Amino acid sequence: MRFDFHTTSMSPEVLGDVAAELEQGGFDSIWTAETNHDPFVGLALAAARTERVRLSTGLAVAFARNPMSTAMIANDLQLVAKGRFTLGLGTQKQNHITRRFSMPWSAPAARMREYVLAVRQIWHCFGTGERSLRRSAKPVATHSARWCG
């Protein structure tokens, strides 16, 4: 059986400190959601302070970013975490997308499918060098992505 820790409102600095304690306490993974803070910053700090626990966004709001930005930050976290990062994406509610993030709203399932395909293609380019903007950005491990509607 695995033990996971999930938080929704921890500051990045606190998450980095807590991650080290959780790893020492035997937890298997740490999940953080995009609520009050950008989840990627806290997970980057957690990656620097841990060696074993899996690190995941549970979830990051996909439509608040373009696929290239998401692919780049996820790739960088995968490198910093030495293959321990899982990208969890979600669509969020219509009023959050349009009012909080000032982004257009459309059919979330179809849009998410297109978004995930774009992120995977960008990762492919990073890994193979095909039409890549960053030749040195080769992931350490296979990327893992999940999405929730």
mmCIF file of C-alpha atoms in Angstrom:
data_model
loop_
_atom_site.group_PDB
_atom_site.id
_atom_site.type_symbol
_atom_site.label_atom_id
_atom_site.label_comp_id
_atom_site.label_asym_id
_atom_site.label_seq_id
_atom_site.Cartn_x
_atom_site.Cartn_y
_atom_site.Cartn_z
ATOM 1 C CA MET A 1 0.000 0.000 0.000
ATOM 2 C CA ARG A 2 1.179 3.525 -0.787
ATOM 3 C CA PHE A 3 0.830 6.655 1.322
ATOM 4 C CA ASP A 4 0.249 9.923 -0.508
ATOM 5 C CA PHE A 5 0.074 13.477 0.857
ATOM 6 C CA HIS A 6 -2.162 16.055 -0.845
ATOM 7 C CA THR A 7 -2.289 19.772 -0.129
ATOM 8 C CA THR A 8 -4.214 22.614 -1.694
ATOM 9 C CA SER A 9 -2.941 25.743 0.007
ATOM 10 C CA MET A 10 0.638 25.358 1.220
ATOM 11 C CA SER A 11 3.064 28.099 0.217
ATOM 12 C CA PRO A 12 5.980 26.983 -1.971
ATOM 13 C CA GLU A 13 8.531 27.505 0.833
ATOM 14 C CA VAL A 14 6.493 25.486 3.320
ATOM 15 C CA LEU A 15 5.872 22.712 0.778
ATOM 16 C CA GLY A 16 9.601 22.372 0.188
ATOM 17 C CA ASP A 17 10.246 21.975 3.925
ATOM 18 C CA VAL A 18 7.272 19.657 4.504
ATOM 19 C CA ALA A 19 8.285 17.464 1.550
ATOM 20 C CA ALA A 20 11.570 16.563 3.224
ATOM 21 C CA GLU A 21 9.730 15.664 6.437
ATOM 22 C CA LEU A 22 7.155 13.585 4.544
ATOM 23 C CA GLU A 23 9.873 11.667 2.729
ATOM 24 C CA GLN A 24 11.603 10.906 6.038
ATOM 25 C CA GLY A 25 8.230 9.841 7.434
ATOM 26 C CA GLY A 26 7.793 7.207 4.717
ATOM 27 C CA PHE A 27 5.300 8.888 2.377
ATOM 28 C CA ASP A 28 5.420 7.739 -1.248
ATOM 29 C CA SER A 29 4.174 10.822 -3.078
ATOM 30 C CA ILE A 30 3.244 14.459 -2.639
ATOM 31 C CA TRP A 31 0.416 16.099 -4.575
ATOM 32 C CA THR A 32 -0.334 19.806 -4.666
ATOM 33 C CA ALA A 33 -3.165 21.642 -6.374
ATOM 34 C CA GLU A 34 -3.317 25.014 -8.047
ATOM 35 C CA THR A 35 -5.369 27.074 -5.625
ATOM 36 C CA ASN A 36 -3.565 29.874 -3.788
ATOM 37 C CA HIS A 37 -0.117 29.178 -5.257
ATOM 38 C CA ASP A 38 1.427 27.964 -8.497
ATOM 39 C CA PRO A 39 1.972 24.228 -7.882
ATOM 40 C CA PHE A 40 5.118 24.039 -9.997
ATOM 41 C CA VAL A 41 7.166 26.361 -7.769
ATOM 42 C CA GLY A 42 6.492 24.372 -4.606
ATOM 43 C CA LEU A 43 7.201 21.087 -6.352
ATOM 44 C CA ALA A 44 10.515 22.441 -7.672
ATOM 45 C CA LEU A 45 11.530 23.280 -4.103
ATOM 46 C CA ALA A 46 10.308 19.861 -2.952
ATOM 47 C CA ALA A 47 12.360 18.181 -5.699
ATOM 48 C CA ALA A 48 15.493 19.940 -4.482
ATOM 49 C CA ARG A 49 14.909 18.734 -0.912
ATOM 50 C CA THR A 50 13.899 15.121 -1.585
ATOM 51 C CA GLU A 51 15.293 12.077 -3.366
ATOM 52 C CA ARG A 52 12.620 9.387 -3.395
ATOM 53 C CA VAL A 53 9.016 10.659 -3.168
ATOM 54 C CA ARG A 54 6.995 11.152 -6.351
ATOM 55 C CA LEU A 55 5.913 14.741 -6.958
ATOM 56 C CA SER A 56 2.643 15.545 -8.702
ATOM 57 C CA THR A 57 0.299 18.339 -9.582
ATOM 58 C CA GLY A 58 -3.146 17.316 -8.534
ATOM 59 C CA LEU A 59 -4.158 19.425 -10.378
ATOM 60 C CA ALA A 60 -2.725 22.277 -12.452
ATOM 61 C CA VAL A 61 -5.239 24.337 -14.425
ATOM 62 C CA ALA A 62 -4.499 23.584 -18.066
ATOM 63 C CA PHE A 63 -6.442 26.368 -19.729
ATOM 64 C CA ALA A 64 -4.713 29.078 -17.698
ATOM 65 C CA ARG A 65 -1.527 28.311 -19.680
ATOM 66 C CA ASN A 66 -0.678 27.486 -23.241
ATOM 67 C CA PRO A 67 0.570 23.944 -23.984
ATOM 68 C CA MET A 68 4.154 25.116 -24.600
ATOM 69 C CA SER A 69 4.409 26.756 -21.164
ATOM 70 C CA THR A 70 2.977 23.662 -19.492
ATOM 71 C CA ALA A 71 5.264 21.316 -21.436
ATOM 72 C CA MET A 72 8.351 23.366 -20.587
ATOM 73 C CA ILE A 73 7.689 23.651 -16.846
ATOM 74 C CA ALA A 74 6.716 19.964 -16.634
ATOM 75 C CA ASN A 75 9.838 18.942 -18.542
ATOM 76 C CA ASP A 76 12.023 21.075 -16.278
ATOM 77 C CA LEU A 77 10.407 19.601 -13.172
ATOM 78 C CA GLN A 78 10.913 16.108 -14.565
ATOM 79 C CA LEU A 79 14.619 16.914 -14.963
ATOM 80 C CA VAL A 80 15.002 18.533 -11.512
ATOM 81 C CA ALA A 81 13.060 15.681 -9.861
ATOM 82 C CA LYS A 82 15.098 13.068 -11.756
ATOM 83 C CA GLY A 83 12.041 11.366 -13.230
ATOM 84 C CA ARG A 84 9.763 11.609 -10.166
ATOM 85 C CA PHE A 85 7.262 14.172 -11.508
ATOM 86 C CA THR A 86 3.687 13.484 -12.673
ATOM 87 C CA LEU A 87 1.691 16.205 -14.398
ATOM 88 C CA GLY A 88 -1.961 16.265 -13.373
ATOM 89 C CA LEU A 89 -4.149 18.619 -15.394
ATOM 90 C CA GLY A 90 -7.701 19.829 -14.971
ATOM 91 C CA THR A 91 -10.114 22.110 -16.763
ATOM 92 C CA GLN A 92 -11.492 24.182 -13.854
ATOM 93 C CA LYS A 93 -14.948 25.771 -13.876
ATOM 94 C CA GLN A 94 -16.057 28.176 -16.583
ATOM 95 C CA ASN A 95 -16.187 31.257 -14.354
ATOM 96 C CA HIS A 96 -12.664 30.602 -13.047
ATOM 97 C CA ILE A 97 -11.268 30.313 -16.553
ATOM 98 C CA THR A 98 -13.044 33.364 -17.925
ATOM 99 C CA ARG A 99 -12.918 35.644 -14.871
ATOM 100 C CA ARG A 100 -9.877 34.580 -12.845
ATOM 101 C CA PHE A 101 -7.579 33.723 -15.741
ATOM 102 C CA SER A 102 -9.197 35.863 -18.505
ATOM 103 C CA MET A 103 -9.093 32.941 -20.924
ATOM 104 C CA PRO A 104 -11.807 31.843 -23.371
ATOM 105 C CA TRP A 105 -14.129 28.952 -22.489
ATOM 106 C CA SER A 106 -15.033 26.128 -24.867
ATOM 107 C CA ALA A 107 -15.999 22.449 -24.723
ATOM 108 C CA PRO A 108 -13.583 21.218 -22.028
ATOM 109 C CA ALA A 109 -13.220 17.541 -23.026
ATOM 110 C CA ALA A 110 -12.351 18.241 -26.659
ATOM 111 C CA ARG A 111 -10.111 21.140 -25.713
ATOM 112 C CA MET A 112 -8.302 19.070 -23.058
ATOM 113 C CA ARG A 113 -7.696 16.259 -25.533
ATOM 114 C CA GLU A 114 -6.123 18.738 -27.955
ATOM 115 C CA TYR A 115 -4.112 20.304 -25.129
ATOM 116 C CA VAL A 116 -2.696 16.967 -23.926
ATOM 117 C CA LEU A 117 -1.829 15.930 -27.490
ATOM 118 C CA ALA A 118 0.027 19.236 -27.956
ATOM 119 C CA VAL A 119 1.960 18.808 -24.682
ATOM 120 C CA ARG A 120 2.914 15.240 -25.627
ATOM 121 C CA GLN A 121 4.100 16.387 -29.074
ATOM 122 C CA ILE A 122 6.216 19.119 -27.505
ATOM 123 C CA TRP A 123 7.762 16.560 -25.140
ATOM 124 C CA HIS A 124 8.457 14.330 -28.133
ATOM 125 C CA CYS A 125 10.291 17.208 -29.818
ATOM 126 C CA PHE A 126 12.286 17.880 -26.639
ATOM 127 C CA GLY A 127 13.278 14.219 -26.444
ATOM 128 C CA THR A 128 14.158 13.684 -30.104
ATOM 129 C CA GLY A 129 15.353 17.137 -31.112
ATOM 130 C CA GLU A 130 12.844 17.248 -33.951
ATOM 131 C CA ARG A 131 11.937 20.901 -34.543
ATOM 132 C CA SER A 132 12.997 21.555 -30.959
ATOM 133 C CA LEU A 133 13.660 25.045 -29.659
ATOM 134 C CA ARG A 134 15.755 23.631 -26.812
ATOM 135 C CA ARG A 135 18.233 21.060 -28.064
ATOM 136 C CA SER A 136 19.543 20.213 -24.596
ATOM 137 C CA ALA A 137 16.104 19.590 -23.056
ATOM 138 C CA LYS A 138 16.066 15.819 -23.102
ATOM 139 C CA PRO A 139 13.909 14.370 -20.339
ATOM 140 C CA VAL A 140 15.550 12.055 -17.842
ATOM 141 C CA ALA A 141 12.532 9.735 -17.697
ATOM 142 C CA THR A 142 9.310 9.119 -19.552
ATOM 143 C CA HIS A 143 6.757 11.822 -18.888
ATOM 144 C CA SER A 144 3.612 10.977 -17.033
ATOM 145 C CA ALA A 145 0.450 13.014 -17.493
ATOM 146 C CA ARG A 146 -3.075 12.734 -16.113
ATOM 147 C CA TRP A 147 -6.106 14.903 -16.522
ATOM 148 C CA CYS A 148 -9.359 15.406 -14.705
ATOM 149 C CA GLY A 149 -12.476 17.047 -16.148
#
